[in-house]
Tab-separated table of C-alpha atoms in Angstrom:
chain	number	residue	atom	x	y	z
A	1	MET	CA	0.571	-24.015	7.314
A	2	SER	CA	-1.162	-24.591	10.386
A	3	LYS	CA	-1.380	-22.200	13.623
A	4	LEU	CA	0.339	-23.395	16.594
A	5	GLU	CA	-2.138	-24.578	19.252
A	6	HIS	CA	-1.965	-22.753	22.623
A	7	HIS	CA	-3.145	-24.512	25.493
A	8	GLY	CA	-3.933	-22.698	28.862
A	9	THR	CA	-1.177	-23.148	31.526
A	10	TYR	CA	-2.958	-20.865	34.400
A	11	THR	CA	-3.031	-22.651	37.907
A	12	PRO	CA	-4.742	-20.812	40.743
A	13	THR	CA	-2.657	-20.955	43.810
A	14	SER	CA	-5.067	-19.894	46.616
A	15	GLY	CA	-8.446	-21.343	47.321
A	16	VAL	CA	-10.207	-18.097	46.620
A	17	GLY	CA	-8.586	-18.328	43.174
A	18	LYS	CA	-9.706	-22.200	42.681
A	19	TRP	CA	-13.209	-21.297	43.709
A	20	ILE	CA	-13.513	-18.317	41.204
A	21	ASP	CA	-11.743	-20.208	38.416
A	22	ALA	CA	-14.245	-23.004	38.684
A	23	ARG	CA	-17.444	-20.763	38.342
A	24	MET	CA	-16.019	-17.764	36.234
A	25	PRO	CA	-12.550	-18.306	35.163
A	26	LEU	CA	-11.952	-14.706	34.023
A	27	PRO	CA	-8.249	-14.579	35.850
A	28	ARG	CA	-7.433	-17.828	33.600
A	29	LEU	CA	-8.943	-15.831	30.400
A	30	MET	CA	-6.904	-12.756	31.371
A	31	TYR	CA	-3.606	-15.127	31.920
A	32	ASP	CA	-4.012	-16.716	28.881
A	33	SER	CA	-4.781	-13.821	26.587
A	34	PHE	CA	-2.225	-11.459	27.964
A	35	VAL	CA	0.617	-13.331	29.771
A	36	ALA	CA	0.968	-16.741	28.343
A	37	TYR	CA	-0.454	-16.021	24.789
A	38	PRO	CA	2.329	-16.745	22.303
A	39	VAL	CA	3.289	-14.039	19.906
A	40	PRO	CA	5.618	-14.352	16.805
A	41	ARG	CA	9.203	-13.583	18.265
A	42	ASN	CA	9.787	-11.035	15.346
A	43	LEU	CA	7.157	-8.696	16.261
A	44	ASN	CA	8.658	-4.856	15.511
A	45	TYR	CA	7.448	-1.737	16.729
A	46	ALA	CA	4.762	-1.420	14.209
A	47	TYR	CA	2.793	-3.824	15.893
A	48	THR	CA	2.463	-1.755	19.033
A	49	PHE	CA	-0.286	0.430	18.180
A	50	GLY	CA	-2.995	-1.998	18.535
A	51	GLY	CA	-2.153	-1.581	22.493
A	52	ILE	CA	-1.928	2.142	22.148
A	53	LEU	CA	-5.313	2.396	20.459
A	54	SER	CA	-6.609	0.491	23.391
A	55	ILE	CA	-5.251	2.954	25.843
A	56	PHE	CA	-6.427	5.912	24.015
A	57	LEU	CA	-9.852	4.561	23.679
A	58	VAL	CA	-10.152	4.343	27.517
A	59	ILE	CA	-8.746	8.051	27.785
A	60	GLN	CA	-11.338	9.237	25.307
A	61	ILE	CA	-14.254	7.352	27.197
A	62	VAL	CA	-13.093	8.546	30.638
A	63	THR	CA	-12.481	12.264	29.750
A	64	GLY	CA	-15.721	12.176	27.616
A	65	ILE	CA	-17.686	11.079	30.645
A	66	VAL	CA	-16.261	14.017	32.848
A	67	LEU	CA	-16.832	16.341	30.363
A	68	ALA	CA	-20.727	15.232	29.675
A	69	MET	CA	-21.266	15.932	33.529
A	70	HIS	CA	-20.945	19.508	32.581
A	71	TYR	CA	-21.778	19.964	28.822
A	72	VAL	CA	-25.192	21.300	27.941
A	73	PRO	CA	-26.610	20.264	24.500
A	74	ASP	CA	-28.408	23.327	23.909
A	75	ALA	CA	-27.996	25.879	20.960
A	76	THR	CA	-27.821	28.850	23.165
A	77	LYS	CA	-25.850	27.263	26.134
A	78	ALA	CA	-23.518	24.928	24.447
A	79	PHE	CA	-20.624	26.967	23.693
A	80	ASP	CA	-20.642	28.746	26.915
A	81	SER	CA	-20.898	25.404	28.775
A	82	VAL	CA	-17.626	24.607	27.125
A	83	GLU	CA	-16.018	27.623	28.365
A	84	HIS	CA	-17.453	26.790	31.886
A	85	ILE	CA	-15.761	23.543	31.715
A	86	MET	CA	-12.547	25.383	30.584
A	87	ARG	CA	-12.772	28.203	33.351
A	88	ASP	CA	-14.587	27.008	36.052
A	89	VAL	CA	-14.750	23.253	36.286
A	90	ASN	CA	-11.833	22.082	38.502
A	91	SER	CA	-9.131	20.654	35.919
A	92	GLY	CA	-11.915	21.016	33.368
A	93	TRP	CA	-9.419	22.747	31.230
A	94	LEU	CA	-7.364	19.474	31.227
A	95	MET	CA	-10.386	17.117	30.467
A	96	ARG	CA	-11.214	19.117	27.532
A	97	TYR	CA	-7.684	19.449	26.183
A	98	MET	CA	-7.097	15.650	26.696
A	99	HIS	CA	-10.310	14.594	25.002
A	100	GLN	CA	-9.745	17.144	22.300
A	101	ASN	CA	-6.002	16.295	21.638
A	102	GLY	CA	-6.856	12.716	22.236
A	103	ALA	CA	-9.230	12.410	19.123
A	104	HIS	CA	-6.235	13.609	16.997
A	105	PHE	CA	-3.782	11.098	18.301
A	106	PHE	CA	-6.390	8.421	18.465
A	107	PHE	CA	-6.740	8.830	14.526
A	108	LEU	CA	-2.993	9.069	14.284
A	109	ALA	CA	-2.532	5.591	15.765
A	110	VAL	CA	-5.440	4.301	13.860
A	111	TYR	CA	-4.005	5.357	10.476
A	112	LEU	CA	-0.418	3.833	11.369
A	113	HIS	CA	-2.318	0.693	12.453
A	114	ILE	CA	-4.132	0.548	8.925
A	115	PHE	CA	-1.000	1.305	7.207
A	116	ARG	CA	0.796	-1.465	9.107
A	117	GLY	CA	-2.057	-3.899	7.930
A	118	LEU	CA	-1.732	-2.942	4.703
A	119	TYR	CA	2.231	-3.239	4.780
A	120	TYR	CA	2.530	-6.792	6.058
A	121	GLY	CA	-0.736	-8.464	4.636
A	122	SER	CA	-2.548	-8.751	7.844
A	123	TYR	CA	-5.858	-8.849	6.084
A	124	LYS	CA	-5.042	-12.309	4.480
A	125	ALA	CA	-6.840	-15.368	5.060
A	126	PRO	CA	-7.504	-16.527	7.496
A	127	ARG	CA	-7.777	-12.825	8.927
A	128	GLU	CA	-10.375	-11.607	6.798
A	129	LEU	CA	-12.866	-11.024	9.572
A	130	LEU	CA	-10.187	-9.742	11.945
A	131	TRP	CA	-9.824	-6.953	9.103
A	132	ILE	CA	-13.244	-6.213	8.470
A	133	LEU	CA	-13.930	-5.664	12.345
A	134	GLY	CA	-10.942	-3.106	12.375
A	135	CYS	CA	-12.820	-1.502	9.366
A	136	ILE	CA	-16.075	-1.284	11.314
A	137	ILE	CA	-14.206	0.295	14.235
A	138	TYR	CA	-12.725	2.824	11.575
A	139	LEU	CA	-16.368	3.905	10.666
A	140	LEU	CA	-17.671	4.085	13.996
A	141	MET	CA	-14.500	6.283	14.915
A	142	MET	CA	-15.287	8.570	12.120
A	143	ALA	CA	-19.071	8.923	12.975
A	144	THR	CA	-18.001	9.542	16.793
A	145	ALA	CA	-15.531	12.236	15.761
A	146	PHE	CA	-17.573	13.941	13.357
A	147	MET	CA	-20.348	14.406	15.993
A	148	GLY	CA	-18.089	15.513	18.741
A	149	TYR	CA	-16.607	17.995	16.703
A	150	VAL	CA	-20.385	19.665	16.358
A	151	LEU	CA	-20.781	19.888	20.295
A	152	PRO	CA	-18.569	22.764	21.099
A	153	TRP	CA	-20.961	24.783	18.784
A	154	GLY	CA	-18.357	27.002	17.311
A	155	GLN	CA	-18.531	28.257	13.636
A	156	MET	CA	-16.524	25.379	12.250
A	157	SER	CA	-18.850	23.034	14.250
A	158	PHE	CA	-21.971	24.488	13.041
A	159	TRP	CA	-21.192	24.722	9.108
A	160	GLY	CA	-19.138	21.628	9.397
A	161	ALA	CA	-22.438	20.047	10.600
A	162	THR	CA	-24.405	22.012	7.834
A	163	VAL	CA	-22.167	20.816	4.943
A	164	ILE	CA	-21.555	17.243	6.073
A	165	THR	CA	-25.236	16.600	6.500
A	166	GLY	CA	-26.137	18.471	3.371
A	167	PHE	CA	-24.179	15.643	1.465
A	168	PHE	CA	-26.951	13.276	2.057
A	169	THR	CA	-29.407	15.218	-0.137
A	170	ALA	CA	-27.569	14.354	-3.260
A	171	PHE	CA	-29.210	11.087	-2.952
A	172	PRO	CA	-32.244	10.839	-4.590
A	173	VAL	CA	-35.672	10.058	-2.755
A	174	ILE	CA	-34.134	8.889	0.442
A	175	GLY	CA	-31.400	11.709	0.861
A	176	VAL	CA	-33.569	14.474	2.073
A	177	PRO	CA	-35.301	12.149	4.755
A	178	ILE	CA	-32.131	10.816	5.731
A	179	GLN	CA	-30.859	14.456	6.231
A	180	GLU	CA	-34.036	15.563	8.390
A	181	LEU	CA	-33.614	12.583	10.274
A	182	LEU	CA	-30.113	13.510	11.425
A	183	LEU	CA	-31.150	17.051	12.093
A	184	GLY	CA	-34.432	16.724	13.756
A	185	GLY	CA	-35.669	19.213	11.273
A	186	PHE	CA	-34.912	21.554	8.282
A	187	ALA	CA	-31.963	23.116	9.496
A	188	VAL	CA	-28.911	22.211	12.172
A	189	GLY	CA	-30.442	23.378	15.593
A	190	ASP	CA	-31.286	22.174	19.053
A	191	PRO	CA	-32.588	18.799	17.925
A	192	THR	CA	-29.397	18.144	15.755
A	193	LEU	CA	-27.135	19.100	19.236
A	194	ASN	CA	-29.295	16.633	21.188
A	195	ARG	CA	-29.008	13.796	18.751
A	196	PHE	CA	-25.308	14.233	18.106
A	197	PHE	CA	-24.567	14.440	21.706
A	198	SER	CA	-26.366	11.246	22.725
A	199	LEU	CA	-24.813	9.307	19.683
A	200	HIS	CA	-21.514	10.735	20.620
A	201	TYR	CA	-21.836	9.414	23.953
A	202	LEU	CA	-23.207	6.020	22.850
A	203	LEU	CA	-20.754	5.139	20.093
A	204	PRO	CA	-17.438	4.699	22.026
A	205	PHE	CA	-19.221	2.009	23.988
A	206	MET	CA	-20.098	0.308	20.702
A	207	ILE	CA	-16.597	0.759	19.608
A	208	ALA	CA	-15.274	-0.894	22.851
A	209	GLY	CA	-17.784	-3.742	21.979
A	210	VAL	CA	-16.167	-4.330	18.417
A	211	VAL	CA	-12.786	-4.011	20.081
A	212	ILE	CA	-13.516	-7.036	22.074
A	213	LEU	CA	-14.646	-9.008	19.079
A	214	HIS	CA	-11.429	-7.606	17.170
A	215	VAL	CA	-9.102	-8.992	19.660
A	216	TRP	CA	-11.062	-12.123	19.941
A	217	ALA	CA	-10.722	-12.840	16.241
A	218	LEU	CA	-6.947	-11.891	16.727
A	219	HIS	CA	-6.427	-14.485	19.462
A	220	VAL	CA	-8.690	-17.294	17.348
A	221	THR	CA	-6.282	-16.568	13.993
A	222	GLY	CA	-3.002	-15.681	15.906
A	223	GLN	CA	-0.766	-12.538	15.463
A	224	THR	CA	0.722	-11.908	12.160
A	225	ASN	CA	4.623	-10.700	11.816
A	226	PRO	CA	6.843	-9.219	9.387
A	227	THR	CA	7.781	-12.280	7.596
A	228	GLY	CA	4.062	-13.084	6.837
A	229	ILE	CA	4.838	-16.526	7.640
A	230	GLU	CA	2.698	-18.796	10.219
A	231	VAL	CA	3.954	-19.929	13.475
A	232	LYS	CA	5.095	-23.432	13.008
A	233	SER	CA	6.668	-24.551	16.172
A	234	LYS	CA	7.234	-23.098	19.606
A	235	THR	CA	10.712	-21.764	18.755
A	236	ASP	CA	8.870	-19.001	16.536
A	237	THR	CA	6.933	-17.489	19.563
A	238	VAL	CA	7.460	-15.996	23.036
A	239	PRO	CA	5.316	-15.129	25.448
A	240	PHE	CA	3.286	-11.983	25.340
A	241	THR	CA	4.319	-10.992	28.748
A	242	PRO	CA	7.021	-9.711	29.383
A	243	TYR	CA	8.256	-9.612	25.865
A	244	ALA	CA	5.380	-8.024	23.912
A	245	THR	CA	4.060	-6.083	26.943
A	246	ILE	CA	7.648	-4.570	27.615
A	247	LYS	CA	7.876	-3.318	23.910
A	248	ASP	CA	4.256	-2.222	24.147
A	249	ALA	CA	4.879	-0.172	27.270
A	250	PHE	CA	7.726	1.357	25.859
A	251	ALA	CA	6.027	2.750	22.560
A	252	LEU	CA	3.069	3.748	24.639
A	253	ILE	CA	5.449	6.006	26.707
A	254	LEU	CA	6.896	7.485	23.852
A	255	PHE	CA	3.378	7.886	22.273
A	256	LEU	CA	2.039	9.585	25.365
A	257	ALA	CA	4.933	11.870	25.774
A	258	LEU	CA	4.222	13.397	22.344
A	259	TYR	CA	0.518	13.639	23.337
A	260	ALA	CA	1.226	15.221	26.764
A	261	TYR	CA	3.493	17.818	24.926
A	262	PHE	CA	0.248	18.883	22.580
A	263	VAL	CA	-1.900	18.699	25.703
A	264	PHE	CA	0.217	21.126	27.868
A	265	TYR	CA	1.972	23.139	25.363
A	266	MET	CA	-0.078	23.245	21.956
A	267	PRO	CA	-3.649	22.468	23.036
A	268	ASN	CA	-5.104	24.214	20.097
A	269	PHE	CA	-2.262	23.632	17.363
A	270	LEU	CA	-4.579	20.728	15.751
A	271	GLY	CA	-7.718	22.559	16.041
A	272	HIS	CA	-9.308	25.664	13.801
A	273	ALA	CA	-9.345	28.992	15.308
A	274	ASP	CA	-12.993	29.828	13.945
A	275	ASN	CA	-14.017	27.196	16.581
A	276	TYR	CA	-13.569	29.573	19.203
A	277	ILE	CA	-16.339	31.937	17.669
A	278	PRO	CA	-19.763	31.116	18.640
A	279	ALA	CA	-21.751	29.577	15.987
A	280	ASP	CA	-23.622	31.997	13.866
A	281	PRO	CA	-25.917	30.842	11.056
A	282	MET	CA	-25.580	34.317	9.317
A	283	VAL	CA	-22.050	34.510	8.905
A	284	THR	CA	-20.402	31.597	6.995
A	285	PRO	CA	-16.451	30.989	7.427
A	286	ALA	CA	-14.337	31.776	4.512
A	287	HIS	CA	-13.037	28.085	4.173
A	288	ILE	CA	-15.156	25.222	5.679
A	289	VAL	CA	-12.516	22.579	6.418
A	290	PRO	CA	-12.718	19.469	8.596
A	291	GLU	CA	-10.271	17.878	11.047
A	292	TRP	CA	-7.137	16.751	9.420
A	293	TYR	CA	-8.160	13.235	9.716
A	294	PHE	CA	-10.956	13.746	7.278
A	295	LEU	CA	-9.160	15.864	4.752
A	296	PRO	CA	-7.976	13.076	2.415
A	297	PHE	CA	-11.691	11.985	2.103
A	298	TYR	CA	-12.758	15.767	1.744
A	299	ALA	CA	-10.384	16.043	-1.033
A	300	ILE	CA	-11.891	13.073	-2.786
A	301	LEU	CA	-15.528	14.446	-2.400
A	302	ARG	CA	-14.477	17.855	-4.019
A	303	ALA	CA	-12.521	16.016	-6.789
A	304	ILE	CA	-15.568	15.015	-8.618
A	305	THR	CA	-16.668	18.045	-10.550
A	306	PHE	CA	-18.249	16.774	-13.624
A	307	ASP	CA	-21.707	14.843	-14.110
A	308	ILE	CA	-21.445	11.268	-15.076
A	309	GLY	CA	-24.532	10.209	-17.004
A	310	PRO	CA	-27.465	10.375	-14.582
A	311	ILE	CA	-24.927	10.836	-11.597
A	312	THR	CA	-24.850	14.472	-10.560
A	313	ALA	CA	-21.093	15.956	-9.646
A	314	LYS	CA	-22.337	16.330	-6.086
A	315	LEU	CA	-23.599	12.846	-5.940
A	316	GLY	CA	-20.488	11.348	-7.439
A	317	GLY	CA	-18.190	12.940	-5.018
A	318	VAL	CA	-20.386	11.789	-1.986
A	319	ILE	CA	-20.463	7.988	-3.810
A	320	ALA	CA	-16.521	8.446	-4.152
A	321	MET	CA	-15.848	9.740	-0.707
A	322	PHE	CA	-17.698	6.728	0.848
A	323	SER	CA	-16.315	4.347	-1.524
A	324	ALA	CA	-12.752	5.520	-0.317
A	325	VAL	CA	-13.489	3.873	2.670
A	326	LEU	CA	-15.717	1.046	1.893
A	327	VAL	CA	-12.999	-0.307	-0.379
A	328	LEU	CA	-11.219	-0.996	2.686
A	329	PHE	CA	-13.539	-3.976	3.652
A	330	VAL	CA	-12.799	-5.761	0.303
A	331	VAL	CA	-9.110	-5.800	0.312
A	332	PRO	CA	-8.752	-9.220	1.467
A	333	TRP	CA	-10.141	-10.362	-1.881
A	334	LEU	CA	-8.436	-7.469	-4.078
A	335	ASP	CA	-5.077	-8.858	-3.053
A	336	THR	CA	-4.229	-11.746	-5.307
A	337	SER	CA	-0.608	-12.331	-4.060
A	338	LYS	CA	-0.019	-15.513	-2.254
A	339	VAL	CA	2.715	-13.558	-0.253
A	340	ARG	CA	1.548	-12.033	2.589
A	341	SER	CA	4.317	-9.203	3.712
A	342	ALA	CA	5.735	-6.545	1.373
A	343	VAL	CA	8.997	-7.401	3.007
A	344	TYR	CA	9.292	-10.061	0.199
A	345	ARG	CA	7.629	-8.109	-2.231
A	346	PRO	CA	9.625	-5.298	-3.933
A	347	TRP	CA	7.066	-4.107	-6.531
A	348	TYR	CA	4.388	-3.856	-4.041
A	349	LYS	CA	6.297	-2.505	-1.529
A	350	LEU	CA	7.188	0.656	-3.672
A	351	ALA	CA	3.538	0.752	-4.617
A	352	PHE	CA	2.640	0.877	-0.888
A	353	TRP	CA	5.029	3.713	-0.120
A	354	LEU	CA	3.766	5.722	-3.099
A	355	PHE	CA	0.239	5.278	-1.756
A	356	VAL	CA	1.177	6.395	1.696
A	357	ILE	CA	2.736	9.510	0.031
A	358	ASN	CA	-0.415	10.065	-2.049
A	359	SER	CA	-2.557	9.712	1.070
A	360	VAL	CA	-0.894	12.391	2.734
A	361	PHE	CA	-0.742	14.556	-0.564
A	362	LEU	CA	-4.680	14.230	-0.639
A	363	GLY	CA	-4.916	15.389	3.014
A	364	TRP	CA	-2.970	18.448	2.065
A	365	LEU	CA	-5.271	19.136	-0.888
A	366	GLY	CA	-8.262	18.648	1.425
A	367	SER	CA	-7.165	21.771	3.328
A	368	GLN	CA	-6.583	23.755	0.092
A	369	PRO	CA	-9.320	25.923	-1.445
A	370	ALA	CA	-11.507	23.615	-4.410
A	371	GLU	CA	-10.227	25.749	-7.256
A	372	GLY	CA	-7.615	26.011	-10.055
A	373	VAL	CA	-4.638	23.484	-10.091
A	374	TYR	CA	-6.011	22.007	-6.504
A	375	VAL	CA	-8.925	20.451	-8.207
A	376	ALA	CA	-6.807	18.915	-11.186
A	377	LEU	CA	-4.329	17.588	-8.534
A	378	ALA	CA	-7.009	16.280	-6.287
A	379	GLN	CA	-8.503	14.197	-9.371
A	380	LEU	CA	-5.288	12.917	-10.100
A	381	SER	CA	-4.658	12.017	-6.705
A	382	THR	CA	-7.783	10.063	-6.112
A	383	ALA	CA	-7.179	8.119	-9.377
A	384	ILE	CA	-3.845	7.132	-7.780
A	385	TYR	CA	-5.914	6.466	-4.571
A	386	PHE	CA	-8.408	3.760	-6.106
A	387	GLY	CA	-5.915	2.677	-8.622
A	388	PHE	CA	-3.682	1.167	-5.844
A	389	PHE	CA	-6.742	-0.808	-4.511
A	390	LEU	CA	-8.363	-1.670	-7.920
A	391	ILE	CA	-5.492	-2.033	-10.109
A	392	VAL	CA	-2.194	-2.475	-8.410
A	393	MET	CA	-3.451	-4.935	-5.556
A	394	PRO	CA	-4.942	-7.625	-8.125
A	395	VAL	CA	-2.357	-7.189	-10.922
A	396	LEU	CA	0.655	-7.299	-9.072
A	397	GLY	CA	-0.341	-10.128	-7.204
A	398	LEU	CA	-0.523	-11.960	-10.535
A	399	VAL	CA	2.806	-10.720	-12.188
A	400	GLU	CA	5.230	-9.705	-9.273
A	401	LYS	CA	8.077	-12.176	-8.597
A	402	PRO	CA	8.295	-12.230	-4.622
A	403	ARG	CA	11.701	-12.508	-3.011
A	404	ARG	CA	12.695	-15.907	-1.282
A	405	LEU	CA	10.677	-16.681	1.904
A	406	PRO	CA	12.499	-18.334	4.981
A	407	ASN	CA	11.384	-21.601	5.795
A	408	SER	CA	10.117	-20.490	9.754
A	409	ILE	CA	9.929	-17.187	11.717
A	410	THR	CA	12.793	-18.689	13.765
A	411	GLU	CA	15.080	-19.025	10.260
A	412	ALA	CA	14.114	-15.413	9.631
A	413	VAL	CA	15.141	-14.380	13.045
A	414	LEU	CA	18.652	-15.988	12.908
A	415	GLU	CA	19.356	-14.898	9.387
A	416	ARG	CA	18.857	-11.065	10.405
A	417	SER	CA	20.860	-11.562	13.563
A	418	ALA	CA	23.652	-13.132	11.714
A	419	LYS	CA	23.574	-10.103	9.103
A	420	THR	CA	23.808	-7.570	11.863
A	421	GLY	CA	26.718	-9.144	13.775
A	422	GLY	CA	25.233	-11.620	15.895
A	423	GLY	CA	22.798	-8.768	17.226
A	424	SER	CA	19.353	-8.925	18.804
A	425	PRO	CA	17.346	-6.687	16.155
A	426	GLN	CA	13.803	-7.768	17.693
A	427	LEU	CA	12.610	-8.201	21.292
A	428	GLY	CA	12.929	-11.760	22.125
A	429	ASP	CA	15.467	-12.681	19.134
A	430	ALA	CA	18.041	-13.230	21.875
A	431	THR	CA	16.415	-16.441	22.853
A	432	ALA	CA	15.914	-17.941	19.432
A	433	SER	CA	18.952	-20.083	19.147
A	434	ALA	CA	18.746	-21.380	22.773
A	435	ASP	CA	15.156	-22.257	21.897
A	436	LYS	CA	15.745	-23.772	18.849
A	437	SER	CA	18.471	-26.214	20.586
């Protein structure tokens, strides 16, 4: 199936526009990328999270720059500098709460974005590199979020940094040098805070750079769609503007409304109360837990409670935790099915939703103490997590019988419209019949 070729239609109307277009055609690039760019006409609201993530990246960078103007990366002043931002800086409380809750909603959107990709097979050829770039963005986000969580220098910040950096000591020979490099010494302190502050400030700009590559790769291969069928003709597409932009804008407004509710009415709901206690190396919190978006991986880390030959339980847990993220990079080669979308794969659809439920369950287990039945449940849930990628994906692709695929995106749209009584279930579908004729 060949990808529909797209040729630029931008025509400058003014002398200045023609002069700029001949020397640096940035307006042409923007027009061809975000106005005239053809997208499948059957995109649903699951495809709006890419745009939402772009907006939240901007929010995080802007609020982060403002906060950095007032933050002091010093172990004796960091906690007080955050309180100074909250109490004395004009609108400092707003910047801090927007940044703090923005991180939570950033991860919520990225998880929904990843699940959408897994459901609709957005990682399949020829989009493997697009998927890998997305996984790199996710890794950079995790590193940025972890370092940012340390900066308020509360109890959970300090002990979270102590525990997480301590994981590296599980690796023989190289573990301790890596930990000391991260900490800037033998324990969490001033050098650690300076390192983490510098990297936390730098990494979002690296994320922005990889996002540009991600969007570029998307525009080279073309957007996927719920059917998983490639674009075959102009009737399969609509212009990005106004169709996709209106849908993205509506989804963004709803997402921002929920975000604003947390910022103004529940700003600390997603945080931990212990982080409002200044860091104290002499007092360990009863339960050290990371933020909710790290909890599934924290549960996997603690699920390994036994030695495996020369691999200690601690090293095994660290390997399992990192593997839980790294397995995403090889998903395009683990899925053996020739059908892209779960819409036409009934058994994979069932396995996918069980995987989603299990991932949420892993997150809950990560918030519980590592004792008793919680450990056994975490081990079972960890096995299910890896089983989805290493067993279900390869095997189902070989034995599953998919449903009949439509011949084109337009055919799928018209069939669905007929089933709903002639309605228009997707934005832009109303023009399908006219375009085809």
